[in-house]
Amino acid sequence: LEDITLKEGEAEILVSNRNVFYNPVQEFNRDLSVAVLMIYAKTRNKEVSKNGLMKQDGITILEALSATGLRSIRYAKEVQGIKQIVANDISAKAVESIKRNIEHNGIEHLIKPSHEDATLLMYQSRRERFDVVDLDPYGCPTIFLDGAVQCVSDGGLLIVTATDMAVLAGNCPETCYLKYGAISLKSKACHEIALRILLQNIASHAARYGRYIIPVLSVSADFYIRVFVKVFSSQIKCKENTINIGMVYQCTGCESLNTQPLCVRKPSGIYKITPSPCVDQLCKVCKHKQLAGGPIWLGALHDQEFVSTLLCHLNIMTLKTMKRIQGVLNVIHEELDIPLYYTLDRLMSVVKCHTPSMVMFRSALLNAGYNVSYSHANKTSIKTDAPNEVIWDIVRTW
Ligand code: SAM
């Protein structure tokens, strides 16, 4: 087969073998990752030199499932402050392609190709950890998480893509339980539930090794989700993080959502399992039964300080999907730190009423004294701290 040369960002890759995965639709995903790494590498290198933890000669990255090597090559050419990248794949054909592309781009000094099962490689790297571990598999990433949470350094960045949206978004709740240890729900907020199921699963893998996570950025886009989380070691913080895990309940009548943490912190600092889950109770709004989903991550989805820094630096980056990145990050920056959301059209269709304009509905919530924002995961979303009863009172006035 003839080689086809493809250019994306600063990288040029040769694609000749149809067995090696290349998806041009994921350019936004790769652009966003480049942008995040630009900021992360800068702060990480400063942090490391300030704490005198190691020589400040750049960060190390493991791209555990690399295919053509495109992502690693882009990181090497577009992100400042990288010491070394390992571009790994289990397929011999993929590794051939990675090697050719590294050579073609003249970056042999920065990227080391590796032909290994990702899990084995990550277990072998538990002592020599990486600052960044990037997992971009086909479908579900959870089989790689046990290795990944152990081979990312303290304060390191774990980046995970999941593309099995049907499973995460409620079409196969039992498969979701098998793969992610959580029940998914068919809900208008399914994309955010998907993000929160994945974060819960990463947190639970990390906690087995006394490690805890802080989400930096969690994005739902097209047919996939991608999360960027920092991983730290601390048994105490692991325990504290249990208050960020909880169940989600959806009413079978009005579709109202409720969340309940599995543990709460008592003033004495002791963590207590929360009693009487709301699944035993009927929905407060319409008295129907509730479906239980989860456990999900109830903590923050993003580190807003990081998002602000990223937004401020976007103008010095040249990325093809920049407009879209800017748009998504601006909405994320405004997102309230409140789990889940409703959609205006669905709220109104439950009561079979005409849908008012978004501006009018949002104003009604604001006038009632509550906060409201969009979620980047849905264009018609309403994320608010108003109780369900208030939301339905407003719906009924239309
Ligand atoms: N990250 C790539 C990009 O941005 O273009 C795409 C990766 S592709 C979706 C998934 C890759 O994972 C495939 O090339 C496949 O060969 C590889 N893979 C699947 N299972 C693996 C394993 N256990 N260890 C290493 N690589 C694996």
Coordinates of C-alpha atoms and ligand atoms in Angstrom, one line a residue:
L1 CA 0.0 0.0 0.0
E2 CA 1.1 3.5 -0.8
D3 CA 1.9 5.8 2.2
I4 CA -0.5 8.6 2.8
T5 CA 1.0 11.6 4.6
L6 CA -1.4 13.3 7.1
K7 CA -0.6 16.5 8.9
E8 CA -2.2 17.3 12.3
G9 CA -0.8 20.1 14.4
E10 CA 3.0 20.0 14.1
A11 CA 3.1 16.3 13.4
E12 CA 3.2 14.6 10.0
I13 CA 2.3 11.0 10.0
L14 CA 2.5 8.3 7.4
V15 CA -0.5 6.0 7.3
S16 CA -0.2 3.0 5.0
N17 CA -1.5 0.1 6.9
R18 CA -5.3 0.1 7.4
N19 CA -4.9 -2.1 10.5
V20 CA -3.4 0.8 12.4
F21 CA -5.9 3.1 14.0
Y22 CA -6.2 6.7 13.0
N23 CA -9.3 8.7 13.6
P24 CA -9.3 12.3 12.2
V25 CA -12.5 13.1 14.2
Q26 CA -10.4 12.9 17.4
E27 CA -8.4 16.0 16.4
F28 CA -10.3 18.1 19.0
N29 CA -9.4 15.5 21.6
R30 CA -5.7 15.7 20.7
D31 CA -5.7 19.5 20.4
L32 CA -7.3 19.8 23.9
S33 CA -4.8 17.4 25.3
V34 CA -1.9 19.3 23.8
A35 CA -3.3 22.5 25.3
V36 CA -3.8 20.9 28.8
L37 CA -0.3 19.5 28.7
M38 CA 1.3 22.8 27.7
I39 CA 0.0 24.3 31.0
Y40 CA 0.5 21.2 33.1
A41 CA 4.2 20.7 31.9
K42 CA 4.9 24.3 32.7
T43 CA 3.5 24.2 36.3
R44 CA 4.8 20.7 36.9
N45 CA 8.4 21.6 36.0
K46 CA 8.2 24.7 38.2
E47 CA 6.7 22.8 41.1
V48 CA 9.3 20.0 40.9
S49 CA 12.2 22.4 40.8
K50 CA 10.8 24.5 43.7
N51 CA 10.3 21.4 45.9
G52 CA 13.8 20.1 44.8
L53 CA 12.2 16.7 44.1
M54 CA 14.3 16.0 41.0
K55 CA 16.3 17.7 38.4
Q56 CA 14.2 20.1 36.4
D57 CA 14.7 18.6 33.0
G58 CA 11.2 18.1 31.9
I59 CA 8.2 15.8 32.4
T60 CA 7.9 12.1 31.4
I61 CA 4.8 10.8 29.5
L62 CA 3.5 7.4 28.8
E63 CA 1.0 7.0 26.0
A64 CA 0.0 3.5 26.8
L65 CA -2.1 2.8 23.7
S66 CA -0.5 4.8 20.9
A67 CA -1.5 3.3 17.5
T68 CA 0.3 5.5 14.9
G69 CA 2.2 7.5 17.6
L70 CA 0.4 10.7 16.3
R71 CA -0.6 11.9 19.8
S72 CA 2.9 11.3 21.3
I73 CA 4.5 13.1 18.3
R74 CA 2.2 16.0 18.7
Y75 CA 3.1 16.2 22.5
A76 CA 6.8 16.0 21.6
K77 CA 6.7 18.8 19.0
E78 CA 4.1 21.1 20.5
V79 CA 4.6 20.9 24.3
Q80 CA 7.6 22.6 25.9
G81 CA 9.3 21.0 28.9
I82 CA 9.2 17.3 28.0
K83 CA 12.0 15.0 29.0
Q84 CA 10.8 11.8 27.5
I85 CA 7.7 10.1 26.0
V86 CA 7.1 6.4 25.8
A87 CA 4.7 5.5 22.9
N88 CA 3.5 2.0 23.5
D89 CA 1.2 -0.4 21.6
I90 CA 0.5 -4.1 21.8
S91 CA 0.2 -4.5 18.1
A92 CA 3.4 -5.1 16.1
K93 CA 2.0 -3.3 13.1
A94 CA 1.2 -0.3 15.3
V95 CA 4.7 -0.2 16.8
E96 CA 6.2 -0.4 13.2
S97 CA 4.1 2.6 12.4
I98 CA 5.1 4.4 15.6
K99 CA 8.8 3.9 14.7
R100 CA 8.4 5.1 11.2
N101 CA 6.6 8.2 12.3
I102 CA 9.1 9.1 15.0
E103 CA 11.8 8.9 12.4
H104 CA 9.8 10.8 9.8
N105 CA 9.4 13.6 12.4
G106 CA 13.0 13.6 13.5
I107 CA 12.2 13.3 17.2
E108 CA 14.0 10.1 18.2
H109 CA 15.6 12.0 21.1
L110 CA 12.2 12.5 22.7
I111 CA 10.0 9.5 22.0
K112 CA 10.9 5.9 22.8
P113 CA 8.7 3.3 21.0
S114 CA 7.6 0.3 23.1
H115 CA 5.9 -2.9 22.1
E116 CA 4.2 -4.3 25.2
D117 CA 0.9 -5.0 26.8
A118 CA 0.0 -1.7 28.4
T119 CA -0.9 -3.3 31.7
L120 CA 2.4 -5.1 32.0
L121 CA 4.3 -2.0 31.0
M122 CA 2.5 0.0 33.7
Y123 CA 3.1 -2.6 36.4
Q124 CA 6.7 -2.6 35.5
S125 CA 6.8 1.2 35.8
R126 CA 5.4 1.3 39.4
R127 CA 8.8 2.5 40.7
E128 CA 9.9 4.7 37.9
R129 CA 6.7 6.5 37.5
F130 CA 5.5 8.9 34.8
D131 CA 4.4 12.5 35.3
V132 CA 1.6 11.9 32.7
V133 CA -0.2 8.7 31.8
D134 CA -2.5 8.9 28.8
L135 CA -5.0 6.1 28.1
D136 CA -6.9 6.3 24.8
P137 CA -8.3 2.8 24.2
Y138 CA -11.1 1.5 22.0
G139 CA -14.2 1.6 24.2
C140 CA -13.9 1.1 27.9
P141 CA -10.6 2.0 29.7
T142 CA -11.2 0.4 33.1
I143 CA -9.0 -2.7 32.5
F144 CA -6.0 -0.4 32.3
L145 CA -6.8 1.6 35.4
D146 CA -5.2 -0.6 38.0
G147 CA -1.8 -0.3 36.3
A148 CA -2.3 3.4 35.5
V149 CA -3.1 4.6 39.0
Q150 CA 0.1 2.9 40.2
C151 CA 2.5 4.2 37.6
V152 CA 1.6 7.9 37.6
S153 CA 3.8 10.0 39.9
D154 CA 2.6 12.0 43.0
G155 CA 0.9 15.1 41.6
G156 CA 1.0 13.4 38.2
L157 CA -1.7 13.7 35.5
L158 CA -3.8 10.7 34.5
I159 CA -5.7 11.3 31.2
V160 CA -8.4 8.8 30.3
T161 CA -10.8 8.5 27.3
A162 CA -13.9 6.3 27.2
T163 CA -15.8 5.8 24.0
D164 CA -18.4 3.2 25.2
M165 CA -21.0 5.8 25.6
A166 CA -24.0 3.5 25.1
V167 CA -22.9 1.6 28.2
L168 CA -22.2 4.7 30.2
A169 CA -25.3 6.6 29.1
G170 CA -27.8 4.1 30.4
N171 CA -28.5 1.7 27.5
C172 CA -26.9 -1.3 29.3
P173 CA -26.8 -0.6 33.0
E174 CA -25.8 -4.1 33.9
T175 CA -22.8 -4.0 31.5
C176 CA -21.9 -0.6 33.0
Y177 CA -21.9 -2.2 36.5
L178 CA -19.6 -5.0 35.2
K179 CA -17.2 -2.6 33.6
Y180 CA -17.3 0.4 35.8
G181 CA -18.8 -0.9 39.1
A182 CA -21.7 1.5 38.7
I183 CA -25.2 1.4 37.4
S184 CA -25.8 4.0 34.6
L185 CA -29.2 5.7 34.2
K186 CA -31.2 6.7 31.1
S187 CA -31.3 10.4 31.8
K188 CA -31.1 13.7 30.0
A189 CA -28.0 14.3 32.1
C190 CA -26.4 11.0 30.9
H191 CA -23.3 12.6 29.6
E192 CA -22.4 14.1 32.9
I193 CA -23.4 10.9 34.7
A194 CA -20.9 9.1 32.3
L195 CA -18.1 11.5 33.4
R196 CA -19.0 11.0 37.0
I197 CA -19.1 7.2 36.6
L198 CA -15.7 7.2 35.1
L199 CA -14.3 9.5 37.8
Q200 CA -15.7 7.3 40.5
N201 CA -14.1 4.3 38.9
I202 CA -10.7 6.0 38.7
A203 CA -11.0 7.2 42.3
S204 CA -11.9 3.7 43.5
H205 CA -8.9 2.1 41.7
A206 CA -6.6 4.8 43.1
A207 CA -7.9 4.4 46.7
R208 CA -6.8 0.8 46.7
Y209 CA -3.2 2.1 46.7
G210 CA -3.7 4.9 49.1
R211 CA -4.0 7.4 46.3
Y212 CA -6.7 10.0 45.6
I213 CA -7.7 12.1 42.6
I214 CA -8.4 15.7 41.9
P215 CA -10.2 16.2 38.6
V216 CA -8.6 19.0 36.5
L217 CA -10.9 18.9 33.5
S218 CA -13.7 16.5 32.5
V219 CA -15.1 16.8 29.0
S220 CA -17.9 15.2 27.2
A221 CA -17.6 15.6 23.4
D222 CA -19.1 13.9 20.3
F223 CA -19.1 10.2 21.0
Y224 CA -16.7 10.0 23.9
I225 CA -15.6 11.4 27.3
R226 CA -12.2 12.5 28.4
V227 CA -11.0 13.2 31.9
F228 CA -7.8 14.8 33.2
V229 CA -7.2 14.0 36.9
K230 CA -4.2 14.6 39.2
V231 CA -3.3 11.7 41.3
F232 CA -1.8 12.1 44.8
S233 CA -0.8 9.7 47.7
S234 CA -2.4 10.2 51.1
Q235 CA -4.4 7.7 53.1
I236 CA -6.2 10.5 55.0
K237 CA -7.2 12.3 51.8
C238 CA -8.4 9.0 50.4
K239 CA -10.8 8.7 53.3
E240 CA -11.9 12.4 52.9
N241 CA -12.6 11.7 49.2
T242 CA -15.2 9.1 50.1
I243 CA -17.6 12.0 50.7
N244 CA -17.3 12.7 47.0
I245 CA -18.8 9.3 46.0
G246 CA -22.5 8.8 46.1
M247 CA -25.7 7.5 44.5
V248 CA -28.0 9.2 42.1
Y249 CA -31.7 8.7 42.1
Q250 CA -34.1 9.5 39.2
C251 CA -37.8 9.7 39.7
T252 CA -39.8 7.3 37.4
G253 CA -42.5 10.0 37.2
C254 CA -41.2 13.5 36.8
E255 CA -37.5 12.5 36.3
S256 CA -36.3 14.6 39.1
L257 CA -32.7 13.8 40.1
N258 CA -31.4 13.5 43.7
T259 CA -27.9 12.6 44.8
Q260 CA -26.8 11.2 48.1
P261 CA -23.2 10.8 49.3
L262 CA -22.3 7.3 50.6
C263 CA -20.4 8.9 53.5
V264 CA -20.7 12.1 55.4
R265 CA -18.1 13.9 57.5
K266 CA -19.1 14.4 61.1
P267 CA -17.8 17.4 63.1
S268 CA -15.5 15.1 64.9
G269 CA -13.9 14.3 61.6
I270 CA -15.1 10.8 61.5
Y271 CA -16.7 9.5 58.2
K272 CA -20.1 7.9 58.6
I273 CA -22.0 5.8 56.1
T274 CA -25.2 7.7 55.3
P275 CA -28.4 6.0 56.5
S276 CA -31.6 5.3 54.6
P277 CA -30.8 5.8 51.0
C278 CA -33.5 7.9 49.2
V279 CA -34.4 4.9 47.0
D280 CA -36.7 3.8 49.8
Q281 CA -38.4 7.1 49.7
L282 CA -40.9 8.3 47.0
C283 CA -40.1 11.3 45.0
K284 CA -40.9 14.5 47.0
V285 CA -42.3 16.2 43.9
C286 CA -44.6 13.6 42.4
K287 CA -44.6 10.7 44.8
H288 CA -43.4 8.2 42.2
K289 CA -40.7 5.5 42.9
Q290 CA -37.1 6.4 42.2
L291 CA -34.5 4.4 40.2
A292 CA -31.1 4.2 41.8
G293 CA -27.9 4.7 39.7
G294 CA -24.2 5.0 40.6
P295 CA -22.1 5.2 42.6
I296 CA -20.9 8.3 40.8
W297 CA -18.4 11.0 41.6
L298 CA -20.2 13.9 43.3
G299 CA -17.2 16.2 43.7
A300 CA -16.0 18.9 41.4
L301 CA -15.5 18.0 37.7
H302 CA -12.9 20.6 37.0
D303 CA -10.2 22.6 38.7
Q304 CA -11.5 26.1 37.8
E305 CA -8.1 27.7 38.5
F306 CA -6.5 25.4 36.0
V307 CA -9.3 26.1 33.5
S308 CA -8.8 29.9 33.9
T309 CA -5.1 29.5 33.3
L310 CA -5.8 27.4 30.3
L311 CA -8.2 30.0 28.9
C312 CA -5.7 32.8 29.4
H313 CA -3.0 31.0 27.5
L314 CA -5.1 29.8 24.6
N315 CA -4.2 32.9 22.5
I316 CA -0.6 31.9 22.3
M317 CA -1.4 28.4 21.1
T318 CA -2.1 27.5 17.4
L319 CA -4.5 24.7 17.3
K320 CA -6.9 23.9 14.5
T321 CA -9.9 23.3 16.7
M322 CA -9.1 26.4 18.8
K323 CA -12.6 28.0 18.4
R324 CA -14.3 24.9 19.7
I325 CA -11.8 24.5 22.6
Q326 CA -12.4 28.1 23.6
G327 CA -16.2 27.6 23.4
V328 CA -16.2 24.4 25.5
L329 CA -13.8 25.8 28.1
N330 CA -15.8 29.1 28.4
V331 CA -18.9 27.1 29.2
I332 CA -17.0 24.8 31.6
H333 CA -15.6 27.9 33.3
E334 CA -19.1 29.1 34.0
E335 CA -20.4 25.7 35.1
L336 CA -21.8 25.6 38.6
D337 CA -20.1 23.0 40.8
I338 CA -23.4 21.1 41.3
P339 CA -23.9 17.5 40.1
L340 CA -26.1 17.0 37.1
Y341 CA -28.7 19.1 35.3
Y342 CA -32.1 19.1 33.6
T343 CA -32.9 20.0 30.0
L344 CA -35.5 22.6 29.4
D345 CA -37.3 20.7 26.6
R346 CA -37.6 17.6 28.7
L347 CA -38.8 19.4 31.8
M348 CA -41.6 21.0 29.7
S349 CA -42.5 17.8 27.9
V350 CA -43.0 16.0 31.2
V351 CA -45.8 18.4 32.0
K352 CA -46.8 18.6 28.3
C353 CA -46.4 22.4 28.2
H354 CA -45.0 24.8 25.7
T355 CA -41.2 25.4 26.1
P356 CA -40.4 28.9 27.1
S357 CA -37.2 30.5 26.0
M358 CA -34.0 29.5 27.9
V359 CA -33.5 33.2 28.9
M360 CA -36.9 33.4 30.5
F361 CA -36.5 30.1 32.4
R362 CA -33.1 31.0 33.6
S363 CA -34.3 34.5 34.7
A364 CA -37.1 32.9 36.7
L365 CA -34.6 30.8 38.6
L366 CA -32.3 33.8 39.2
N367 CA -35.2 35.9 40.4
A368 CA -36.2 33.2 42.8
G369 CA -32.7 33.7 44.3
Y370 CA -30.9 30.6 42.8
N371 CA -27.8 30.2 40.7
V372 CA -28.0 28.7 37.2
S373 CA -25.6 27.8 34.5
Y374 CA -25.3 25.6 31.4
S375 CA -23.4 22.3 31.3
H376 CA -20.9 22.0 28.4
A377 CA -22.4 18.4 28.0
N378 CA -25.8 19.6 26.7
K379 CA -26.8 22.8 24.9
T380 CA -30.3 23.0 26.5
S381 CA -29.1 22.1 30.0
I382 CA -30.1 23.8 33.2
K383 CA -27.7 23.3 36.1
T384 CA -28.9 24.9 39.2
D385 CA -28.8 24.9 43.0
A386 CA -32.5 25.4 43.2
P387 CA -34.3 22.5 44.9
N388 CA -36.5 20.2 42.7
E389 CA -39.6 21.7 44.2
V390 CA -38.7 25.2 43.1
I391 CA -37.8 24.0 39.6
W392 CA -41.2 22.4 39.3
D393 CA -43.0 25.4 40.7
I394 CA -41.4 27.5 38.0
V395 CA -42.3 24.8 35.3
R396 CA -46.0 24.9 36.5
T397 CA -46.2 28.7 36.0
W398 CA -45.8 28.3 32.2
Ligands
SAM1 N1 -4.1 7.2 21.0 C1 -4.3 6.9 19.6 C2 -4.5 8.2 18.9 O1 -4.7 9.3 19.5 O2 -4.5 8.2 17.6 C3 -5.4 5.9 19.3 C4 -5.3 4.6 20.1 S1 -6.4 3.4 19.5 C5 -8.0 4.0 19.9 C6 -6.2 2.1 20.6 C7 -4.8 1.3 20.5 O3 -4.7 0.5 21.6 C8 -4.8 0.3 19.3 O4 -3.7 0.7 18.4 C9 -4.5 -1.0 19.9 O5 -3.6 -1.8 19.2 C10 -4.0 -0.7 21.2 N2 -4.1 -1.7 22.3 C11 -5.2 -2.4 22.6 N3 -5.0 -3.2 23.7 C12 -3.8 -2.9 24.1 C13 -3.0 -3.3 25.2 N4 -3.4 -4.3 26.1 N5 -1.7 -2.8 25.4 C14 -1.3 -1.9 24.5 N6 -2.0 -1.5 23.4 C15 -3.2 -1.9 23.2

